[in-house]
Structure formats: C-alpha cells, structure tokens
Coordinates of C-alpha atoms and ligand atoms in Angstrom, one line a residue:
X21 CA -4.0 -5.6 27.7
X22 CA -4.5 -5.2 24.0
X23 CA -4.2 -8.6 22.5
X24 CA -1.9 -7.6 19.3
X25 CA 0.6 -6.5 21.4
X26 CA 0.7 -10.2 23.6
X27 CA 3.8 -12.0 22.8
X28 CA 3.0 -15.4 20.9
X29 CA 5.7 -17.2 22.8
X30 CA 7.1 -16.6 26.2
X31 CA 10.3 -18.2 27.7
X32 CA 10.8 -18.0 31.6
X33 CA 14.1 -18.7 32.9
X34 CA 13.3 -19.5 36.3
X35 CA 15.6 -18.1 38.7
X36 CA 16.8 -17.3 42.1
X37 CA 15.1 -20.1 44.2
X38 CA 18.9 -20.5 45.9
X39 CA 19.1 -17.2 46.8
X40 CA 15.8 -17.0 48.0
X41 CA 16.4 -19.4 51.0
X42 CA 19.6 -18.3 51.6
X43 CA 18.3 -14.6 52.4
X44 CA 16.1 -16.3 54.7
X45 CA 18.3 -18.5 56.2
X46 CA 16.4 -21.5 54.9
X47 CA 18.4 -24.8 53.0
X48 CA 18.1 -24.1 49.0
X49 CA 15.5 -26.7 48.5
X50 CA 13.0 -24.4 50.5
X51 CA 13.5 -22.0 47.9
X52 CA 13.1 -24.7 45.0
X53 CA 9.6 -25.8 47.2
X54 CA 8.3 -21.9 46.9
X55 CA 9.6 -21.5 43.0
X56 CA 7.4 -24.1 42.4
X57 CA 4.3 -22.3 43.5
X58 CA 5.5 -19.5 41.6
X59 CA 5.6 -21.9 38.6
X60 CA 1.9 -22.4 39.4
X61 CA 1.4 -19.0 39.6
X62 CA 2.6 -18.1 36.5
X63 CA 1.3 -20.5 34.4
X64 CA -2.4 -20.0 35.9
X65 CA -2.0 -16.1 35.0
X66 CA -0.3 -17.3 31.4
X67 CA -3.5 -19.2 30.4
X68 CA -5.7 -16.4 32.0
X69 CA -4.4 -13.8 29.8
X70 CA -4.6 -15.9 26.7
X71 CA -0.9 -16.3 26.3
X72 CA -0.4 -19.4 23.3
X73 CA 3.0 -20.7 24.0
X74 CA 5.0 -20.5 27.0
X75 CA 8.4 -22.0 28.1
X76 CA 9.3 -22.8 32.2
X77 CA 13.3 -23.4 32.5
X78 CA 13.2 -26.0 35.1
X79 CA 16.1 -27.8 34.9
X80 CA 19.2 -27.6 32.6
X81 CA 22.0 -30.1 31.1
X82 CA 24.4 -28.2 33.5
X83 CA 22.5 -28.4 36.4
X84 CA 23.3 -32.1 37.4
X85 CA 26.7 -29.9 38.5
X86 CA 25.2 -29.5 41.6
X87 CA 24.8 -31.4 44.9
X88 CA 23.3 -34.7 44.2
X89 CA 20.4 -34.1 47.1
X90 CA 19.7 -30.9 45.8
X91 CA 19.1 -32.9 42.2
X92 CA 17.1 -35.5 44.0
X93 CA 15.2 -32.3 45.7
X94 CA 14.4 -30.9 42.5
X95 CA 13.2 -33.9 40.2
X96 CA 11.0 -34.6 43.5
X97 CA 9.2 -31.4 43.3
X98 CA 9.0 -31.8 39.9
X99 CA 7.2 -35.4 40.1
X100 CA 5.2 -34.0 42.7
X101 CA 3.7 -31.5 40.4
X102 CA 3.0 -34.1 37.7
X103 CA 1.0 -35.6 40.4
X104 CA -1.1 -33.2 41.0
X105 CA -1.0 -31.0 38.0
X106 CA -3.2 -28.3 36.9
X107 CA -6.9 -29.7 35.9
X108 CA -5.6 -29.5 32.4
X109 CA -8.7 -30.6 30.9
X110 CA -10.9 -27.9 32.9
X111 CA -8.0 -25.4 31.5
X112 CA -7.3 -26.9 28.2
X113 CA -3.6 -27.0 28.7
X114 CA -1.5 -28.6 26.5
X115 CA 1.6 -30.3 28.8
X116 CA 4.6 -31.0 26.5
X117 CA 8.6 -31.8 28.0
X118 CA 11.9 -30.4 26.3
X119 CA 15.0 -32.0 26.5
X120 CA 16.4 -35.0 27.1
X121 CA 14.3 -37.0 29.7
X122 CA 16.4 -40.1 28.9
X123 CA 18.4 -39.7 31.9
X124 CA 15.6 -39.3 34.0
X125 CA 13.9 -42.2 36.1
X126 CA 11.9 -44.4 34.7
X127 CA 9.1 -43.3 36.8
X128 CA 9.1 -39.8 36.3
X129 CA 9.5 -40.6 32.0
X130 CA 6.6 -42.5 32.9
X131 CA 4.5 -39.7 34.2
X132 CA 5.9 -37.3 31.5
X133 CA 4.5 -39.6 28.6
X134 CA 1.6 -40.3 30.1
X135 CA 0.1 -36.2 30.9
X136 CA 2.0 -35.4 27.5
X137 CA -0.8 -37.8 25.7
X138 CA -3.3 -36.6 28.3
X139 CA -3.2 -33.0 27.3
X140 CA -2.1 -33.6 23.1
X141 CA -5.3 -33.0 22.0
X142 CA -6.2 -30.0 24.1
X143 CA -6.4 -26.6 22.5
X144 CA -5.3 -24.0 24.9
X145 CA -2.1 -22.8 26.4
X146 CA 0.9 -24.8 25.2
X147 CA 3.0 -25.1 28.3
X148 CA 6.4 -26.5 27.9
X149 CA 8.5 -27.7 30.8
X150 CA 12.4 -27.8 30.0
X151 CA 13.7 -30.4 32.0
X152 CA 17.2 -31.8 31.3
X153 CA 17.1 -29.0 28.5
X154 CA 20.4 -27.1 26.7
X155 CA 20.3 -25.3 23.7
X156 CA 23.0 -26.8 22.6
X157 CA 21.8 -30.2 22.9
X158 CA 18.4 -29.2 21.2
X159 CA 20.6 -28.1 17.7
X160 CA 23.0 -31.3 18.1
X161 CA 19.9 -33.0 18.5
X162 CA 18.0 -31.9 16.1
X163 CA 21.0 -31.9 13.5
X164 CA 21.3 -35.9 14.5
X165 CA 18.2 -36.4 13.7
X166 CA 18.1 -34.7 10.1
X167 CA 21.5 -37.0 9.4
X168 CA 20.0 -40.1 10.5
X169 CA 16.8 -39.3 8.3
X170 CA 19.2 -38.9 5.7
X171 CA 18.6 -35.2 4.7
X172 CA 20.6 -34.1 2.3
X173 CA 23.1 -31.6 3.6
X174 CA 22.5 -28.9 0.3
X175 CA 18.9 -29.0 0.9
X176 CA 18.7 -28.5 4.3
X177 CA 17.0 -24.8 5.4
X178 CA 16.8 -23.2 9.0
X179 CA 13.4 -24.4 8.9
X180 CA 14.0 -28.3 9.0
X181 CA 16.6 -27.3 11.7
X182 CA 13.0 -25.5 13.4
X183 CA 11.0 -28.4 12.7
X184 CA 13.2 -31.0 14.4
X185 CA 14.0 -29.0 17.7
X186 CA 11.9 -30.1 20.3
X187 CA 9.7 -26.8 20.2
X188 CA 9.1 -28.0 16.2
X189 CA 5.4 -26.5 15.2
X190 CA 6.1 -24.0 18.0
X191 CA 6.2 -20.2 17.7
X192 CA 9.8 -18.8 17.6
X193 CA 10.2 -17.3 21.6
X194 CA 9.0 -13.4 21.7
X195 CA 9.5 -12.7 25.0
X196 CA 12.6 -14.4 27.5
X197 CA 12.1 -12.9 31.1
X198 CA 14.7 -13.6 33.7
X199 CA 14.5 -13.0 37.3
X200 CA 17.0 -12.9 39.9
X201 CA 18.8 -10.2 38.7
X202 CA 21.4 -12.3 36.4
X203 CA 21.6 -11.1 33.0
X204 CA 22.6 -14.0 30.7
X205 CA 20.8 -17.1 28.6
X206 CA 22.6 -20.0 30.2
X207 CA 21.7 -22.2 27.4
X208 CA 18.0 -21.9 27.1
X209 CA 16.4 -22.0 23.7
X210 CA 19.2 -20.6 21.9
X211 CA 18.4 -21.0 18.2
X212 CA 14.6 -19.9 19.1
X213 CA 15.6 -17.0 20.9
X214 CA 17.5 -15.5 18.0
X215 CA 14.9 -12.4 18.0
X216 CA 13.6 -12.2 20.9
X217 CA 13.3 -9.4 23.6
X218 CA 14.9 -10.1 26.7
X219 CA 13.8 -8.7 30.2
X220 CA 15.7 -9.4 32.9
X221 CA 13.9 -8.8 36.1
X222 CA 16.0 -7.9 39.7
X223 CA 13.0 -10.2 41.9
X224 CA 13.9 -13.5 42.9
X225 CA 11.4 -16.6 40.9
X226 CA 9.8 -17.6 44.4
X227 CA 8.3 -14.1 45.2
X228 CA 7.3 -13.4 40.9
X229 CA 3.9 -12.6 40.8
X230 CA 1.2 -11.6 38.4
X231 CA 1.8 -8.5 38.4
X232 CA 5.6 -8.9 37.6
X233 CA 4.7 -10.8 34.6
X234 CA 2.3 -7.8 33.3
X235 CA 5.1 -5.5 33.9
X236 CA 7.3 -8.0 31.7
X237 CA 4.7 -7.8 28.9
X238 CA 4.8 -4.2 29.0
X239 CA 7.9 -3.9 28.9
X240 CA 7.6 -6.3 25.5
X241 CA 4.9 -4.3 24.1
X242 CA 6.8 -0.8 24.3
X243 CA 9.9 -2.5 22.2
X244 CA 10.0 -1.6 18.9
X245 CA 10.8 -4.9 17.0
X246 CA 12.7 -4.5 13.4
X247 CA 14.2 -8.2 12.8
X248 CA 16.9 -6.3 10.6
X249 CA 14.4 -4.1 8.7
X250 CA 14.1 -0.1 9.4
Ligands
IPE296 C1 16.8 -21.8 39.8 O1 17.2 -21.3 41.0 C2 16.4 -23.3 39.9 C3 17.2 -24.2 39.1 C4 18.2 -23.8 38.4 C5 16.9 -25.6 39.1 P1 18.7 -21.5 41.5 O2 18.8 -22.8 42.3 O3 19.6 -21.4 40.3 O4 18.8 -20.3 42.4 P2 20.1 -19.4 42.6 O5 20.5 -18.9 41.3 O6 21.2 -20.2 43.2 O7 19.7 -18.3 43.5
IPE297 C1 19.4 -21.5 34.6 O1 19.7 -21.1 35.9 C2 18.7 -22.8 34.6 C3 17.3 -22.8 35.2 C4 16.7 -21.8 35.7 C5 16.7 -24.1 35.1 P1 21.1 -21.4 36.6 O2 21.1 -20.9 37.9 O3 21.5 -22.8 36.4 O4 22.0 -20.6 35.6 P2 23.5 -20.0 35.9 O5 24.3 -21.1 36.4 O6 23.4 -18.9 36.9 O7 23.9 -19.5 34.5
MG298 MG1 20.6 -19.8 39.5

C-alpha cells in the first residue's frame, strides 16, 4: 500500500461481539472472548503495516449500563490481555489507556500503570486502549483541567483543549472504522474525530480480519479530503 496514502491515526470502534454469540447460540461473553483475538489481530496487522497511532474502543462510560457479570466478563478479558500482552518490546509498541480508569480496580490500574511505563519509551505503534472512555468526559476533562491550571479563559485556543485530552501529542483520528453494521459514534473521540472519515463495516468485530482492515484503508485512501477548502 502506498505509505502517503496510510492514515496517521486510526480509531476502531469495536463492535458486535453480542451479536456474534447470539447468532451462534453462545452467552455474549463468548463473543467478548473471540473480539478479543480479533483485537489481537488487528493490532498485530496495525504495527505490520506501519500504521503510527491507533485507537481500540474497548469499553465506554455507558457501558457499565449493562449486566454487572457481563462487566465483570469484560474487565476480565481485558486483565487477562495485560497479562500476557503483545512482546511490546520485540514490537516496539507503545501501550497508553484513555479514559477514566479511576473507577477501575485497583489491580487492573495497577497493571495499566505499570505496561504504560513499560512501553513509554518505545518508538513504534502507539496503541491506545479506551477503557472507561466518553468523549464527553475527555472535553469536560480536559476543560477541568485547564481551569484548575488556571488558564485564562480569553487565551485559551482549540489547541490547549488538544493538548489536555487524553490523546494530547496524538495525531487528530484519520480514519474511524466501525463494524457490526451500526452506523453512529457512540461517544468515541468526539472532538478528535471532527475530520475524520468514517467506514462503517456490516462484519461483526470477532470475525474482522486483515483483510477487512485493508479494505477500510482503501476505502480511506479513495476519499478525497478538503477540511473546508475546494
Ligand atoms: C462491543 O460489542 C463490546 C463492548 C461494547 C464492550 P457489543 O457487546 O456491544 O456487541 P453487540 O453490539 O451487542 O452485538
Ligand atoms: C460502543 O459500542 C462502545 C464500544 C465498542 C466499546 P456499544 O455497543 O456500546 O454502542 P451502542 O450502544 O450500540 O451505541
Ligand atoms: Mg454494541
């Protein structure tokens, strides 16, 4: 693929692991089990193709909605990963969390700090995992934390909003894919999606595959990108 045309920043929202199960007659945690091997997947053929940035949904602010075993389900998988991980050194992967993890358990904030200073100073693909992540949240965050700084309100640009998101230093998103067939945001990276190109995909996350992310990229690479100019 020609590399000009590689978006700098991906977002995945990553989708359809209920309905995956429930096609196959399996509880929706099976389906959370296999969208994590997808996950693995993806971000393997992310740092093959030389992609800088990319951005996993995992987990939203509106997601503790659901079934608390289903939750419990979830944050498993998701501690079971940082267990095992990727070799992030062999792969030069930089590991970074958005969102609030304050309401997480201690143990899993734990393991979160610790593979976030393990991978800092890597130079590779920046792989963030949005856990306990709304967009919302990231602006009111980020806003709080420019009025407890004590910015002052007529000086204050869309770039000190940027560079106190959790994504500050990070390429604005290029790319958002969703699969599953929905066609909507639900509160992912809202202020860095502002121009970005949106494919929304009809497979379910636990059967996404290389090849669906290529076709994604296409896709990208044939839109014709004018941020407002001609
Ligand atoms: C995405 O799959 C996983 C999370 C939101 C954590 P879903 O669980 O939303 O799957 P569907 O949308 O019910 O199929
Ligand atoms: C979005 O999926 C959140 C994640 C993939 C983590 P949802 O399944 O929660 O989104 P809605 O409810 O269909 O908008
Ligand atoms: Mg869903």
């Amino acid at each position: 693929m020609d590399e000009k045309i590689l978006p700098r920043h991906i977002g995945i929202i990553m989708d359809g692991n209920g309905r995956w199960a429930k096609k196959r007659l399996l509880p929706r945690t099976a389906g959370h089990v296999q969208g994590a091997k997808a996950f693995r997947k993806c971000l393997r053929h992310c740092i093959d193709l030389g992609i800088e940035c990319v951005t996993f949904y995992a987990f939203s602010t509106e997601n503790w909605k659901r079934p608390k075993e289903e939750v419990n389900a979830i944050m498993k998988l998701f501690s079971d990963y940082l267990d095992e991980g990727l070799d992030m050194e062999e792969d030069d992967v930089v590991m970074r969390f958005i969102g609030d993890t304050a309401p997480l358990d201690d143990a899993l904030r734990e393991k979160i700090g610790r593979i976030t200073a393990d991978t800092a100073g890597n130079h590779g693909t920046v792989c963030n995992i949005a856990v306990n992540y709304g967009g919302r949240d990231d602006i009111l965050h980020a806003v709080k934390g420019l009025i407890k700084a004590g910015s002052d309100p007529d000086t204050l640009t869309e770039e000190s909003i940027s560079g106190n998101l959790y994504t500050a230093g990070l390429p604005d998103v290029d790319l958002i894919i969703r699969p599953s067939g929905e066609q909507r945001i639900s509160n992912f990276l809202i202020w860095q999606a502002a121009y970005a190109e949106y494919v929304f995909m009809d497979v379910l996350w636990p059967d996404f595959s290389e090849k669906d992310l290529d076709g994604a990229i296409e896709e990208y690479s044939r839109r014709n990108r004018r941020f407002g100019g001609i």
